[in-house]
Short mmCIF file of C-alpha atoms in Angstrom, two decimals:
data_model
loop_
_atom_site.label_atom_id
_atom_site.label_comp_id
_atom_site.label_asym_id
_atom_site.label_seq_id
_atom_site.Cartn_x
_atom_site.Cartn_y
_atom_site.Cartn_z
CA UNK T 1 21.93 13.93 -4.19
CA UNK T 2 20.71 16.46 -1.95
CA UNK T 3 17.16 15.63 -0.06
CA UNK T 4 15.54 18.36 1.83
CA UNK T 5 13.00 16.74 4.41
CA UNK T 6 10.47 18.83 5.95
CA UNK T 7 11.32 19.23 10.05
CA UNK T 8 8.54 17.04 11.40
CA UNK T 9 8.30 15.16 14.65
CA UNK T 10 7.51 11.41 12.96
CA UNK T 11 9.42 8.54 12.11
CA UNK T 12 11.83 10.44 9.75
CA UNK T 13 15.40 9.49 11.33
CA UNK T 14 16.55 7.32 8.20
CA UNK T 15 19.78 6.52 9.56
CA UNK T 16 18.22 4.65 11.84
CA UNK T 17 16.46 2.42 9.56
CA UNK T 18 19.71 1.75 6.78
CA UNK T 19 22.28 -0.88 6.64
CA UNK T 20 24.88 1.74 6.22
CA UNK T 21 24.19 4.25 8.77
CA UNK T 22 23.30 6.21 6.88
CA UNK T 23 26.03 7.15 4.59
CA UNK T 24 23.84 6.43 2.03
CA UNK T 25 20.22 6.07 1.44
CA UNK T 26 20.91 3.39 -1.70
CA UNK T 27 23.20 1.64 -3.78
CA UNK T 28 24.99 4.23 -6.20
CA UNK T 29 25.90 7.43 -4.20
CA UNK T 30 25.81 9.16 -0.49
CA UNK T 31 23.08 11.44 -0.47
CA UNK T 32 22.92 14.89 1.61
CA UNK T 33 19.66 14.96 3.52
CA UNK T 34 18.38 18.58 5.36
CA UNK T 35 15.95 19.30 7.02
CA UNK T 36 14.16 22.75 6.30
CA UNK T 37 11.11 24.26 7.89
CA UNK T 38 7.85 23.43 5.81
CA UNK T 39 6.29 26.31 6.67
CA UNK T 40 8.98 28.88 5.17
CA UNK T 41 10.74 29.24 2.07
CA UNK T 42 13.57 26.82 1.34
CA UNK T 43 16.73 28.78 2.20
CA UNK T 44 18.83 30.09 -0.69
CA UNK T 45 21.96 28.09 0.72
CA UNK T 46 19.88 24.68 -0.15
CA UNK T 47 18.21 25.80 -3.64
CA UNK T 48 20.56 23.25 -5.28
CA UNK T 49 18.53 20.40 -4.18
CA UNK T 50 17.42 17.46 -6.49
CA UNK T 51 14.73 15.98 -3.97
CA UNK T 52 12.29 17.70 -1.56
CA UNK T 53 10.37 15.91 0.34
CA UNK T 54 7.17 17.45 1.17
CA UNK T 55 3.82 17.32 4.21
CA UNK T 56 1.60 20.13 4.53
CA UNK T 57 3.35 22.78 3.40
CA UNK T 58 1.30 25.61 2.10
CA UNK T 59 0.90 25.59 -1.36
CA UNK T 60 2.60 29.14 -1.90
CA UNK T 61 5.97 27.49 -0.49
CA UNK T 62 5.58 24.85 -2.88
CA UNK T 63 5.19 27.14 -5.65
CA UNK T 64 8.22 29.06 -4.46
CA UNK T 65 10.23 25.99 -4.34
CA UNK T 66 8.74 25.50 -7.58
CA UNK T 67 10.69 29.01 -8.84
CA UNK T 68 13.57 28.33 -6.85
CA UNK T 69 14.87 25.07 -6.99
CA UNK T 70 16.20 24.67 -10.74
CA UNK T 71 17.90 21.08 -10.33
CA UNK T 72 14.89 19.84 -8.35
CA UNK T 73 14.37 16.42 -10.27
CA UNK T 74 11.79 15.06 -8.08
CA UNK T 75 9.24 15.94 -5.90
CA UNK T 76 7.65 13.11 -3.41
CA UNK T 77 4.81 14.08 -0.69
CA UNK T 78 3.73 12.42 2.20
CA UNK T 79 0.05 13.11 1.33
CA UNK T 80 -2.23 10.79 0.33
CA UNK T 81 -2.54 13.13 -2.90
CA UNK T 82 -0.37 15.10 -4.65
CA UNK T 83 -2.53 17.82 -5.63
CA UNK T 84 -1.05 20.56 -4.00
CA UNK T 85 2.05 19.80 -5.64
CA UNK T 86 1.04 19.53 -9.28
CA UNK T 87 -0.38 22.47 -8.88
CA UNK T 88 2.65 24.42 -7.45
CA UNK T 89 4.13 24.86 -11.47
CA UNK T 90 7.03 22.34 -10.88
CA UNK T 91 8.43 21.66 -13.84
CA UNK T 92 7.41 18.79 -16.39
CA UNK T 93 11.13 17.05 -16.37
CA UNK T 94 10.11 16.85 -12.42
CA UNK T 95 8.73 13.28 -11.01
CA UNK T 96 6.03 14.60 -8.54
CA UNK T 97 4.88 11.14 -6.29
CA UNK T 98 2.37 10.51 -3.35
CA UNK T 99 2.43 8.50 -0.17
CA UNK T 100 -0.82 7.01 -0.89
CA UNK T 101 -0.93 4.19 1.45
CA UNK T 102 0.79 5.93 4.39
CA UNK T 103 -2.57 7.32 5.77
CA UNK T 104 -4.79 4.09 4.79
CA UNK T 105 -5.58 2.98 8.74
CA UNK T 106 -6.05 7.32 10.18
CA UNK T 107 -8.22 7.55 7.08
CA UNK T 108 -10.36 4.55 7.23
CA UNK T 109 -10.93 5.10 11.25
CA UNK T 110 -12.07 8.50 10.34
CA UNK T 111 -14.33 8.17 7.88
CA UNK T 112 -15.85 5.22 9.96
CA UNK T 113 -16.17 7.78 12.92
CA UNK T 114 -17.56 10.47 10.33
CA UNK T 115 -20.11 7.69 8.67
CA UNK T 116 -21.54 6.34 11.82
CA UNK T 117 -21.31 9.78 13.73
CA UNK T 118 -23.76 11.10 10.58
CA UNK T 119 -25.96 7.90 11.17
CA UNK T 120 -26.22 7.72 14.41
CA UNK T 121 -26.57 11.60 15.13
CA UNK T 122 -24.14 11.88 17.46
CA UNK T 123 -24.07 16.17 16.26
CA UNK T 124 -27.54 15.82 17.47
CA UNK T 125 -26.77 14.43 20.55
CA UNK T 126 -23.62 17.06 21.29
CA UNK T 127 -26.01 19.78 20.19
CA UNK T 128 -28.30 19.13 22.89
CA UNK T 129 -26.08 18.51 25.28
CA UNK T 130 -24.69 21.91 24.79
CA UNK T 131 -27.94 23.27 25.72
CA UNK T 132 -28.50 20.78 28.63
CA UNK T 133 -31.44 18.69 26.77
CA UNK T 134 -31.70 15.19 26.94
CA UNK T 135 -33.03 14.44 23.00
CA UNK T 136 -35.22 11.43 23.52
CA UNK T 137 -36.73 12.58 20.60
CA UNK T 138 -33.93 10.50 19.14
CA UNK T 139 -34.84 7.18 20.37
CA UNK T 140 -38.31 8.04 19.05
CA UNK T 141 -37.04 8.55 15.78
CA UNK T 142 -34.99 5.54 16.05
CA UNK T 143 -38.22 3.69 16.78
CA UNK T 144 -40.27 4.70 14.21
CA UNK T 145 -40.82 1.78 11.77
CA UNK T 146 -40.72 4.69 8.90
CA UNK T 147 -37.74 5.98 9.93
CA UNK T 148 -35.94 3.16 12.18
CA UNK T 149 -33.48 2.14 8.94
CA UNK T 150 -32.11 5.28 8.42
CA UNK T 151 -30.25 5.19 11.75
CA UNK T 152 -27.96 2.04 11.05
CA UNK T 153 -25.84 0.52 8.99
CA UNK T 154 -27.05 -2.92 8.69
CA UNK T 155 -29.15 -3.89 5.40
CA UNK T 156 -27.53 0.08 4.31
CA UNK T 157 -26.91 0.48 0.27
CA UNK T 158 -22.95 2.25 0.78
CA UNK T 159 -21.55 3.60 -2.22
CA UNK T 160 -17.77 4.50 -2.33
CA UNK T 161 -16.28 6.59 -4.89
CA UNK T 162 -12.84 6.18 -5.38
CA UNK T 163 -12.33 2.48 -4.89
CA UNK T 164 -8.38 2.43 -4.03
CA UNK T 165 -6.46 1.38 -0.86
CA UNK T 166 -8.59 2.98 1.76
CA UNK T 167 -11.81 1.76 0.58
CA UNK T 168 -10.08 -1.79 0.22
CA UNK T 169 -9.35 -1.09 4.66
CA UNK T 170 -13.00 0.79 4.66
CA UNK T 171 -15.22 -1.44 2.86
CA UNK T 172 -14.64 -4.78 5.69
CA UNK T 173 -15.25 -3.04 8.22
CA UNK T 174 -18.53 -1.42 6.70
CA UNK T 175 -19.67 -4.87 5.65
CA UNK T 176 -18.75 -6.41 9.26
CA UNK T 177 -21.65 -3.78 9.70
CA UNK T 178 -23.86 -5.14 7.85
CA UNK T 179 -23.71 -2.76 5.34
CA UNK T 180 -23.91 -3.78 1.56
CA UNK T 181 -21.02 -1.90 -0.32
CA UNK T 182 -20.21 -0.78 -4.12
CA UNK T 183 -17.81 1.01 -5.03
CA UNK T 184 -17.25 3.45 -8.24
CA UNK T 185 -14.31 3.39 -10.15
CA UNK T 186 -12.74 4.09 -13.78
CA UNK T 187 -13.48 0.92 -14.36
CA UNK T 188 -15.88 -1.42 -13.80
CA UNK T 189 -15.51 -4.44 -12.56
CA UNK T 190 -15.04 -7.12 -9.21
CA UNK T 191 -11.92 -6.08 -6.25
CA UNK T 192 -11.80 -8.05 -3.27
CA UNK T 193 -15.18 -9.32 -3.58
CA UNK T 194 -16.60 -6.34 -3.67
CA UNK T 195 -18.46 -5.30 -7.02
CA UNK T 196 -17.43 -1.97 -8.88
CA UNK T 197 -18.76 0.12 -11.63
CA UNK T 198 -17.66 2.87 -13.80
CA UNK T 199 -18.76 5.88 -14.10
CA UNK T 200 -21.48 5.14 -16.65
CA UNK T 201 -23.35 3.24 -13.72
CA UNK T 202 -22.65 5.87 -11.22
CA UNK T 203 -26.19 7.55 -12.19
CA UNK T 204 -28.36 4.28 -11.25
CA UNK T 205 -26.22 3.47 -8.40
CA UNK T 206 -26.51 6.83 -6.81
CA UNK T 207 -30.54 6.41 -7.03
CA UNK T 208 -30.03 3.35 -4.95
CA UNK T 209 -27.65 4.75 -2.48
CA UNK T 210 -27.94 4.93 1.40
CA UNK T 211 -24.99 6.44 2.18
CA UNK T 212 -21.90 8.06 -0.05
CA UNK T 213 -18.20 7.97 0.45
CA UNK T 214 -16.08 9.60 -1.34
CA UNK T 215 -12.44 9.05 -1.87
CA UNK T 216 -11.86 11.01 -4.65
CA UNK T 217 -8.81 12.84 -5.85
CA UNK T 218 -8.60 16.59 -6.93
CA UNK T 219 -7.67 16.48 -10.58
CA UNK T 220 -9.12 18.81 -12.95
CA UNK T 221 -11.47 15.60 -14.06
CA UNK T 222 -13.24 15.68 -10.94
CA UNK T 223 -13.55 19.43 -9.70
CA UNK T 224 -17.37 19.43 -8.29
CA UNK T 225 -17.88 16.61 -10.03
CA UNK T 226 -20.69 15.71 -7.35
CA UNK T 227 -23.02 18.83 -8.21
CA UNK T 228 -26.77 19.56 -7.92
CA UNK T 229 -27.46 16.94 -10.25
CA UNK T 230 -25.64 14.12 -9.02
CA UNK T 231 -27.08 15.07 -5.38
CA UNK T 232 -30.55 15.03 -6.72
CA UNK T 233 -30.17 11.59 -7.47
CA UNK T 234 -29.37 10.50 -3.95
CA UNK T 235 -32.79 9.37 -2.45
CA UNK T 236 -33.64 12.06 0.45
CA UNK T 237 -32.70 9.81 3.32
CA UNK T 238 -28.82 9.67 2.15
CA UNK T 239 -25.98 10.95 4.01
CA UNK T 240 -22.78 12.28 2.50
CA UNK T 241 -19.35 12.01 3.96
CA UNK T 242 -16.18 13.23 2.07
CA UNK T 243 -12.60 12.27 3.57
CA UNK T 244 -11.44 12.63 -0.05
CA UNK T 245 -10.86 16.47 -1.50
CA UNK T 246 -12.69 19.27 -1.11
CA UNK T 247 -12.76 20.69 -4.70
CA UNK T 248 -14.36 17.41 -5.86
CA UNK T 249 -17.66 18.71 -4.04
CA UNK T 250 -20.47 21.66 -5.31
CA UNK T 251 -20.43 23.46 -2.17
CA UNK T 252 -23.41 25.34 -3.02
CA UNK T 253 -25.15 22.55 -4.26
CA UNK T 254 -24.57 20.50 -1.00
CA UNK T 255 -25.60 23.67 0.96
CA UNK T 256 -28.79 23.94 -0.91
CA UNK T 257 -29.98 20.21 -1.04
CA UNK T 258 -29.12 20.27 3.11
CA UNK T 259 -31.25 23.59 3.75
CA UNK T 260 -34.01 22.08 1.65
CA UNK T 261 -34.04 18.46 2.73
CA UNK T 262 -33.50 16.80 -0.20
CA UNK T 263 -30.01 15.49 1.62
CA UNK T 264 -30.40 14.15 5.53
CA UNK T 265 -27.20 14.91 6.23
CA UNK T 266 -23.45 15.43 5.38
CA UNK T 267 -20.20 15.28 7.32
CA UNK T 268 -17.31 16.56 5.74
CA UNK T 269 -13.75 16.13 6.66
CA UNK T 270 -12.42 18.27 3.46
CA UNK T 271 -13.31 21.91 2.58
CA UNK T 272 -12.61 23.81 -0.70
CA UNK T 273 -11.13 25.98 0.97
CA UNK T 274 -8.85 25.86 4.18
CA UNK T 275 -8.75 26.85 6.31
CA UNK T 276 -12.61 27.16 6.08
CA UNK T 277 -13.34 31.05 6.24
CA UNK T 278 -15.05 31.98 9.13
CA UNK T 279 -17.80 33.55 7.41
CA UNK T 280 -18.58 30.28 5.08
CA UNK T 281 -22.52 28.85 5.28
CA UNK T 282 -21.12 25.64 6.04
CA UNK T 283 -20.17 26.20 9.74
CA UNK T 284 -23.95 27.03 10.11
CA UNK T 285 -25.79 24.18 7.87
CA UNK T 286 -27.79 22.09 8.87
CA UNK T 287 -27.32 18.46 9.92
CA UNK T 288 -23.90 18.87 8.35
CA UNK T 289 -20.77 17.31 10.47
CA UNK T 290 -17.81 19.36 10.19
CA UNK T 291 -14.01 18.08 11.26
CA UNK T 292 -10.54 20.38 10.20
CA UNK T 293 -9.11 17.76 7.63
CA UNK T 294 -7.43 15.66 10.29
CA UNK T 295 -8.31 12.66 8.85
CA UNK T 296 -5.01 11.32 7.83
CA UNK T 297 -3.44 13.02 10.78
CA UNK T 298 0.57 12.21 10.04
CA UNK T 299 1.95 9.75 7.65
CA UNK T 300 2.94 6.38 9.16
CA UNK T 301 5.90 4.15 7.88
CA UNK T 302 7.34 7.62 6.30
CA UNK T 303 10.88 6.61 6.63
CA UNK T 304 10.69 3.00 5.44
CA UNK T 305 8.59 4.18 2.61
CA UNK T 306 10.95 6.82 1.78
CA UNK T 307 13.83 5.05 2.14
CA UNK T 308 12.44 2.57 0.15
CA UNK T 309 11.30 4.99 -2.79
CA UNK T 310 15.00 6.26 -2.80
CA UNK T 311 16.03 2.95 -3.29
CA UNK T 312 13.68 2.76 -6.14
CA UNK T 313 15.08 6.02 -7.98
CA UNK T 314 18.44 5.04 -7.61
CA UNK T 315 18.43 1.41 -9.17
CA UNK T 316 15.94 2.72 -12.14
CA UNK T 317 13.52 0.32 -10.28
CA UNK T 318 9.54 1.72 -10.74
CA UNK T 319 8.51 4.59 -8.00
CA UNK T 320 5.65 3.78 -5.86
CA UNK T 321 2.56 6.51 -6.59
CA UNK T 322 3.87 8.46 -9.56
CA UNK T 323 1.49 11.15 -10.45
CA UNK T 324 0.17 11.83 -13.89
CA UNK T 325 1.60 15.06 -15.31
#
């Protein structure tokens, strides 16, 4: 089987890592691996592949590879989602997998850094130390028996939304806070101690909700699913922080309920669009936290996991992360 694997500088040598050498990648046939340039169009010379690996690659390459690669049977991305790659046209014959789980630890230090950089105003802070102000209006704030809560995490309501493998890392760590976390999921119910519901509870939860994470996924389901109305139930003292997909997020809405108040603040780690166009309101909003999706950074344990999956597809075992077609 021929593998193309994007030209990265991370722990892709499988060689390295097999029993063999190499000379295989699994029981049941060598396999051809090459590398190719993420950034360009596979070359014509390696259209016959049956694998491509992929990691950041813009989604018009994918779609090319899409047109191009007629025996492609499989399609497996080092991306916490596959989104980009479902939508690319591959296919329906063609398995299309994640590598949730290879950005779990980048993530959940992120969005920790993101959470407590929103509660703490640390943009506040690097504003006015731009201007060479020292903001002890902050510590006022901070002292303010009104306003005092707002500016920690202990005794805070967190809601995450998308309760998989990084909110399982996340939601300790918030708790060794003192924050009190629920999460939202399809389904309701009790994971690692930690109590879930489903989306008919979302609604009441939101009402009661200090701060919101969310995880979520871009599927057509949940394009701006959090809109004007769902941000109108947060109380006005909530904070927002998305290290999960931009599409899943109103833009306009979130601008509007930031300019007016009714939202304290936001930091967002994914854009609709990105790179985010220099001319977009959000660079300019206020008490909104902005970082270049570098949340997950670079997959970690690629080859292991990879050479692992192969393993997988070559004894008929179950692939890790299949996505729904």
């Amino acid at each position: 089987m021929k593998i193309l694997v994007p030209d990265v500088p991370f722990d892709l040598d499988f060689p390295s890592l097999l029993p063999d050498g190499g000379a295989s990648f699994a029981p049941g046939g060598a396999d051809t691996v090459v590398a190719y340039a993420m950034n360009e169009p596979v070359p014509e010379e390696h259209t016959d592949a049956e694998m491509l690996v992929t990691w950041s690659s813009p989604p018009k390459i994918l779609a090319d590879a899409a047109r191009r690669l007629p025996q492609l049977r499989w399609v497996q991305t080092l991306s916490a989602g596959p989104d980009v790659a479902l939508r690319a046209g591959f296919g329906p014959d063609v398995v299309i997998s994640s590598g949730q789980s290879l950005h779990d630890d980048t993530v959940t230090e992120h969005t920790l850094a993101l959470v407590l950089a929103t509660v703490r105003r640390i943009d506040v802070s690097l504003a006015a130390q731009r201007e060479h102000h020292w903001a002890k209006e902050i510590a006022f704030a901070q002292a303010d028996p009104v306003t005092g809560r707002e500016y920690t995490l202990d005794g805070a309501r967190v809601t995450i939304w998308g309760f998989g493998s990084i909110a399982l890392r996340l939601a300790p760590l918030l708790t060794a806070l003192g924050a009190r976390v629920t999460g939202v999921a399809s389904r309701a119910g009790e994971r690692s101690g930690y109590p879930v519901v489903g989306p008919d509870g979302l609604d009441a939860l939101l009402a009661e909700t200090d701060l919101l994470i969310s995880l979520l996924p871009a599927i057509p389901a949940t394009r701006h699913i959090l809109d004007a109305r769902l941000l109108g139930l947060l109380p006005p003292t909530a904070r927002f922080v998305n290290v999960g997909r931009g599409a899943t997020v109103d833009e306009d809405a979130l601008a509007d309920a930031l300019r007016s108040g009714r939202l304290a603040g936001a930091a967002l780690d994914v854009m609709e669009t990105e790179p985010l166009p220099e001319d977009s309101p959000l660079w300019d909003l206020p008490n909104l936290i902005l970082t270049p999706h570098v949340a997950g950074g670079r997959p970690r344990g690629a080859a292991r996991f990879l050479a692992d999956q192969l393993t997988a597809w070559r004894t008929g075992a179950e692939l890790r992360n299949v996505a729904t077609r």
